[in-house]
Short mmCIF file of C-alpha atoms in Angstrom, two decimals:
data_model
loop_
_atom_site.label_atom_id
_atom_site.label_comp_id
_atom_site.label_asym_id
_atom_site.label_seq_id
_atom_site.Cartn_x
_atom_site.Cartn_y
_atom_site.Cartn_z
CA UNK Q 1 -66.16 244.78 94.17
CA UNK Q 2 -65.03 248.18 95.61
CA UNK Q 3 -61.64 248.79 97.26
CA UNK Q 4 -63.26 251.17 100.03
CA UNK Q 5 -66.63 251.55 101.67
CA UNK Q 6 -66.43 255.16 102.08
CA UNK Q 7 -69.66 255.94 100.00
CA UNK Q 8 -71.46 252.62 100.70
CA UNK Q 9 -74.23 254.38 102.76
CA UNK Q 10 -74.09 257.67 101.08
CA UNK Q 11 -76.81 259.27 99.12
CA UNK Q 12 -75.91 260.26 95.48
CA UNK Q 13 -75.57 263.97 96.51
CA UNK Q 14 -73.40 263.13 99.45
CA UNK Q 15 -71.30 260.84 97.12
CA UNK Q 16 -70.80 263.51 94.51
CA UNK Q 17 -69.77 265.84 97.29
CA UNK Q 18 -67.22 263.20 98.55
CA UNK Q 19 -65.91 262.66 95.01
CA UNK Q 20 -65.44 266.32 94.36
CA UNK Q 21 -63.44 266.78 97.58
CA UNK Q 22 -61.22 263.73 96.71
CA UNK Q 23 -60.27 265.55 93.48
CA UNK Q 24 -59.68 268.78 95.17
CA UNK Q 25 -57.34 266.63 97.54
CA UNK Q 26 -55.61 265.20 94.72
CA UNK Q 27 -54.86 268.63 93.20
CA UNK Q 28 -53.67 270.06 96.57
CA UNK Q 29 -51.29 266.80 96.94
CA UNK Q 30 -50.10 266.61 93.32
CA UNK Q 31 -50.59 269.99 91.74
CA UNK Q 32 -49.60 270.11 88.03
CA UNK Q 33 -48.39 266.53 88.14
CA UNK Q 34 -49.83 263.73 86.06
CA UNK Q 35 -50.36 261.68 89.44
CA UNK Q 36 -53.18 264.20 90.32
CA UNK Q 37 -55.35 262.24 87.92
CA UNK Q 38 -53.76 258.78 86.89
CA UNK Q 39 -50.92 256.69 88.32
CA UNK Q 40 -50.22 255.20 84.84
CA UNK Q 41 -48.23 257.47 82.41
CA UNK Q 42 -48.44 254.96 79.53
CA UNK Q 43 -52.14 254.65 79.78
CA UNK Q 44 -52.30 258.44 79.75
CA UNK Q 45 -50.05 258.39 76.43
CA UNK Q 46 -52.46 255.91 74.97
CA UNK Q 47 -55.62 258.11 75.90
CA UNK Q 48 -54.03 261.16 74.29
CA UNK Q 49 -53.04 259.12 71.13
CA UNK Q 50 -56.68 258.02 70.83
CA UNK Q 51 -57.96 261.47 71.25
CA UNK Q 52 -55.61 262.68 68.50
CA UNK Q 53 -57.11 260.10 66.24
CA UNK Q 54 -60.65 261.04 66.79
CA UNK Q 55 -60.51 264.94 67.50
CA UNK Q 56 -60.74 267.23 64.31
CA UNK Q 57 -57.67 269.66 64.71
CA UNK Q 58 -59.54 272.59 63.08
CA UNK Q 59 -62.43 272.82 65.53
CA UNK Q 60 -62.67 274.75 68.80
CA UNK Q 61 -62.79 272.14 71.41
CA UNK Q 62 -64.32 271.76 75.13
CA UNK Q 63 -62.94 269.26 77.64
CA UNK Q 64 -65.36 268.60 80.47
CA UNK Q 65 -63.77 267.33 83.57
CA UNK Q 66 -60.33 268.62 82.61
CA UNK Q 67 -58.54 268.12 85.87
CA UNK Q 68 -55.31 270.08 86.07
CA UNK Q 69 -55.23 270.43 82.17
CA UNK Q 70 -53.07 267.19 81.61
CA UNK Q 71 -55.05 266.02 78.60
CA UNK Q 72 -55.11 269.72 76.94
CA UNK Q 73 -51.55 270.62 77.43
CA UNK Q 74 -50.59 267.34 75.65
CA UNK Q 75 -53.12 268.26 72.86
CA UNK Q 76 -52.19 271.89 72.33
CA UNK Q 77 -49.97 271.22 69.30
CA UNK Q 78 -52.59 268.96 67.68
CA UNK Q 79 -55.69 271.19 68.25
CA UNK Q 80 -55.36 274.40 66.45
CA UNK Q 81 -58.70 276.00 67.58
CA UNK Q 82 -59.51 277.54 70.88
CA UNK Q 83 -59.58 275.01 73.67
CA UNK Q 84 -61.59 275.50 77.00
CA UNK Q 85 -61.22 273.10 79.78
CA UNK Q 86 -63.81 272.92 82.71
CA UNK Q 87 -63.83 271.15 85.91
CA UNK Q 88 -65.97 271.23 89.22
CA UNK Q 89 -62.95 270.98 91.48
CA UNK Q 90 -61.65 274.37 92.02
CA UNK Q 91 -58.16 273.25 93.03
CA UNK Q 92 -57.84 271.34 89.85
CA UNK Q 93 -58.78 274.54 87.92
CA UNK Q 94 -56.37 276.55 90.02
CA UNK Q 95 -53.35 274.13 89.13
CA UNK Q 96 -54.35 274.11 85.21
CA UNK Q 97 -54.32 277.81 85.40
CA UNK Q 98 -50.92 277.96 86.91
CA UNK Q 99 -49.40 275.59 84.43
CA UNK Q 100 -51.05 277.78 81.74
CA UNK Q 101 -49.60 280.92 83.12
CA UNK Q 102 -46.12 279.39 83.38
CA UNK Q 103 -46.11 277.71 79.90
CA UNK Q 104 -48.03 280.39 77.66
CA UNK Q 105 -47.66 283.90 76.95
CA UNK Q 106 -50.37 286.23 78.52
CA UNK Q 107 -51.38 287.22 74.86
CA UNK Q 108 -51.91 283.53 73.91
CA UNK Q 109 -55.62 283.29 74.82
CA UNK Q 110 -56.19 280.26 72.76
CA UNK Q 111 -56.29 277.98 76.00
CA UNK Q 112 -58.57 278.89 78.94
CA UNK Q 113 -60.03 277.21 82.01
CA UNK Q 114 -62.90 277.71 83.93
CA UNK Q 115 -65.04 276.19 86.87
CA UNK Q 116 -67.97 274.18 85.67
CA UNK Q 117 -69.99 271.17 86.61
CA UNK Q 118 -71.28 268.63 84.13
CA UNK Q 119 -74.51 268.20 86.12
CA UNK Q 120 -75.40 271.82 85.97
CA UNK Q 121 -76.35 273.98 83.06
CA UNK Q 122 -73.49 274.17 80.55
CA UNK Q 123 -75.12 276.79 78.41
CA UNK Q 124 -73.16 279.47 80.03
CA UNK Q 125 -70.00 278.22 78.21
CA UNK Q 126 -71.59 278.47 74.72
CA UNK Q 127 -72.11 275.94 71.95
CA UNK Q 128 -69.21 273.80 70.75
CA UNK Q 129 -68.74 271.68 67.56
CA UNK Q 130 -66.28 269.23 69.38
CA UNK Q 131 -66.48 268.09 73.15
CA UNK Q 132 -64.62 265.30 74.83
CA UNK Q 133 -64.20 263.82 78.36
CA UNK Q 134 -61.58 261.51 79.65
CA UNK Q 135 -62.70 259.25 82.68
CA UNK Q 136 -65.22 261.97 83.78
CA UNK Q 137 -68.60 260.22 83.85
CA UNK Q 138 -67.17 257.27 86.07
CA UNK Q 139 -67.02 259.82 88.68
CA UNK Q 140 -70.86 260.17 89.00
CA UNK Q 141 -72.77 257.95 91.33
CA UNK Q 142 -75.27 256.46 89.24
CA UNK Q 143 -76.15 255.39 85.42
CA UNK Q 144 -78.99 258.07 85.55
CA UNK Q 145 -76.37 260.78 86.52
CA UNK Q 146 -74.13 259.62 83.90
CA UNK Q 147 -76.85 259.69 81.32
CA UNK Q 148 -78.02 263.29 82.31
CA UNK Q 149 -74.46 264.41 82.00
CA UNK Q 150 -74.48 263.18 78.44
CA UNK Q 151 -77.82 264.82 77.90
CA UNK Q 152 -76.31 268.14 79.25
CA UNK Q 153 -73.38 267.66 76.98
CA UNK Q 154 -75.68 267.14 74.00
CA UNK Q 155 -77.51 270.21 74.76
CA UNK Q 156 -74.40 272.37 73.87
CA UNK Q 157 -73.07 270.24 71.13
CA UNK Q 158 -73.81 271.91 67.71
CA UNK Q 159 -75.62 269.93 64.97
CA UNK Q 160 -73.11 267.77 63.26
CA UNK Q 161 -70.68 268.26 66.11
CA UNK Q 162 -68.55 265.28 67.60
CA UNK Q 163 -68.49 264.08 71.10
CA UNK Q 164 -65.62 262.00 72.28
CA UNK Q 165 -65.82 259.94 75.50
CA UNK Q 166 -63.08 257.97 76.90
CA UNK Q 167 -64.54 256.21 79.87
CA UNK Q 168 -63.93 253.03 81.89
CA UNK Q 169 -66.37 250.16 81.12
CA UNK Q 170 -67.34 247.52 83.74
CA UNK Q 171 -67.61 244.74 81.05
CA UNK Q 172 -64.00 245.34 80.24
CA UNK Q 173 -62.82 245.41 83.77
CA UNK Q 174 -64.73 241.99 84.31
CA UNK Q 175 -63.13 240.54 81.32
CA UNK Q 176 -59.63 241.70 82.40
CA UNK Q 177 -60.28 240.17 86.00
CA UNK Q 178 -61.21 236.89 84.35
CA UNK Q 179 -57.91 236.68 82.78
CA UNK Q 180 -56.16 237.61 86.03
CA UNK Q 181 -58.12 234.88 87.87
CA UNK Q 182 -57.12 232.40 85.26
CA UNK Q 183 -53.34 232.90 86.01
CA UNK Q 184 -53.88 233.11 89.79
CA UNK Q 185 -54.00 236.76 90.25
CA UNK Q 186 -56.53 238.72 92.47
CA UNK Q 187 -59.13 240.77 90.64
CA UNK Q 188 -58.55 244.50 90.30
CA UNK Q 189 -60.89 246.28 92.60
CA UNK Q 190 -63.03 249.35 91.73
CA UNK Q 191 -61.99 252.59 93.22
CA UNK Q 192 -64.60 254.02 95.71
CA UNK Q 193 -65.04 257.18 93.72
CA UNK Q 194 -65.71 255.40 90.44
CA UNK Q 195 -68.81 253.82 88.84
CA UNK Q 196 -67.46 252.26 85.68
CA UNK Q 197 -70.06 252.46 83.10
CA UNK Q 198 -72.36 249.67 82.22
CA UNK Q 199 -71.89 249.75 78.33
CA UNK Q 200 -75.01 248.21 77.23
CA UNK Q 201 -77.21 250.21 79.54
CA UNK Q 202 -75.36 253.43 78.84
CA UNK Q 203 -75.53 252.93 74.96
CA UNK Q 204 -79.22 252.23 75.27
CA UNK Q 205 -79.97 255.32 77.25
CA UNK Q 206 -77.90 258.21 75.34
CA UNK Q 207 -80.00 260.81 73.68
CA UNK Q 208 -81.50 259.73 70.37
CA UNK Q 209 -79.98 262.66 68.50
CA UNK Q 210 -76.34 261.26 69.34
CA UNK Q 211 -75.27 258.65 66.79
CA UNK Q 212 -72.56 256.13 67.92
CA UNK Q 213 -69.89 256.21 65.20
CA UNK Q 214 -67.36 253.94 66.70
CA UNK Q 215 -65.99 252.33 69.88
CA UNK Q 216 -62.12 252.27 69.87
CA UNK Q 217 -60.67 249.53 72.20
CA UNK Q 218 -57.46 251.39 71.93
CA UNK Q 219 -56.05 250.05 75.30
CA UNK Q 220 -57.27 246.54 75.34
CA UNK Q 221 -53.92 244.82 74.68
CA UNK Q 222 -52.09 247.21 77.01
CA UNK Q 223 -54.11 246.30 79.85
CA UNK Q 224 -53.77 242.48 79.23
CA UNK Q 225 -50.06 242.89 79.21
CA UNK Q 226 -49.63 245.34 81.94
CA UNK Q 227 -52.30 243.98 84.32
CA UNK Q 228 -51.77 240.30 83.53
CA UNK Q 229 -48.60 239.54 82.17
CA UNK Q 230 -46.57 242.13 83.99
CA UNK Q 231 -48.27 241.73 87.32
CA UNK Q 232 -47.75 238.01 87.07
CA UNK Q 233 -44.15 238.44 86.43
CA UNK Q 234 -43.57 241.00 89.31
CA UNK Q 235 -42.06 239.26 92.33
CA UNK Q 236 -44.63 238.63 95.13
CA UNK Q 237 -44.89 241.39 97.65
CA UNK Q 238 -43.65 244.10 95.30
CA UNK Q 239 -45.86 246.60 93.33
CA UNK Q 240 -45.85 246.26 89.40
CA UNK Q 241 -43.96 249.01 87.72
CA UNK Q 242 -46.11 251.09 85.40
CA UNK Q 243 -43.05 251.83 83.40
CA UNK Q 244 -41.81 248.27 83.19
CA UNK Q 245 -40.19 247.51 79.78
CA UNK Q 246 -43.09 245.03 78.95
CA UNK Q 247 -45.57 247.83 79.33
CA UNK Q 248 -43.57 249.97 77.20
CA UNK Q 249 -43.53 247.34 74.49
CA UNK Q 250 -47.22 246.84 74.76
CA UNK Q 251 -48.01 250.49 74.31
CA UNK Q 252 -46.13 250.19 70.93
CA UNK Q 253 -48.48 247.33 69.56
CA UNK Q 254 -51.72 247.69 67.72
CA UNK Q 255 -54.35 246.91 70.31
CA UNK Q 256 -56.65 243.85 69.75
CA UNK Q 257 -59.73 242.37 71.43
CA UNK Q 258 -61.95 243.74 74.06
CA UNK Q 259 -60.22 242.82 77.36
CA UNK Q 260 -59.73 246.21 79.07
CA UNK Q 261 -61.74 248.97 80.97
CA UNK Q 262 -60.57 252.02 78.86
CA UNK Q 263 -62.72 252.55 75.81
CA UNK Q 264 -63.21 255.56 73.50
CA UNK Q 265 -66.84 256.24 72.19
CA UNK Q 266 -67.20 258.53 69.41
CA UNK Q 267 -70.77 260.14 68.74
CA UNK Q 268 -72.02 262.60 66.18
CA UNK Q 269 -74.91 264.91 66.70
CA UNK Q 270 -77.50 264.69 64.16
CA UNK Q 271 -78.62 267.65 61.99
CA UNK Q 272 -82.28 268.52 62.26
CA UNK Q 273 -84.30 268.08 59.06
#
């Protein structure tokens, strides 16, 4: 179920252009704020904590789909190598650059942001031993586009390098919605600009030289408590508070189960014999 029919009759190319403009609009409206890329600050904290567990602090790092730099600025104390963020939305890159100029000295060139499209040649950015995305692939219109994006990433990943994908998965969303239905809540709709990954089809189609090391269901319990418990306890006619105390408690608990859309996929690129 989608919450908007804007792209229902669009071709993949038209949809990609519409989604790109959506993110430029978000940057113009929210600038450097977290709300430019997510309404849920606790989920963002969980994403960053998961990245810290799986990214090697010693390696130079590329984030593809960096938005306004929200992830990179939260990781800068953890990652001690050079960090490059790229995004196809020029207004997002402008916001990231503005934050960088405001918060870092000009001589500190360890962090940089550039315009770049995951569906185009990434070779101009060089090779990296560590690359990550956060809810980037779900903005592409088809499974084949998602897989082509991963092939593009694999092309600039060094042998032995690690790829960390935090993406939203359709199977997890459906499981979460089944729990909501069980307590009389409406299912959560998909945003018009997102195509949640089909986990099974996606994993079956990734390049053979990318070895899946781990799937981290880091936000499963949080989504059950925030989207089911908190939603059910919220008085009718009011919007659940993302910062509700029960959500704050949920974020402190170790995650269990496979009941939410957000997952982290850790891959390593094989070394040629």
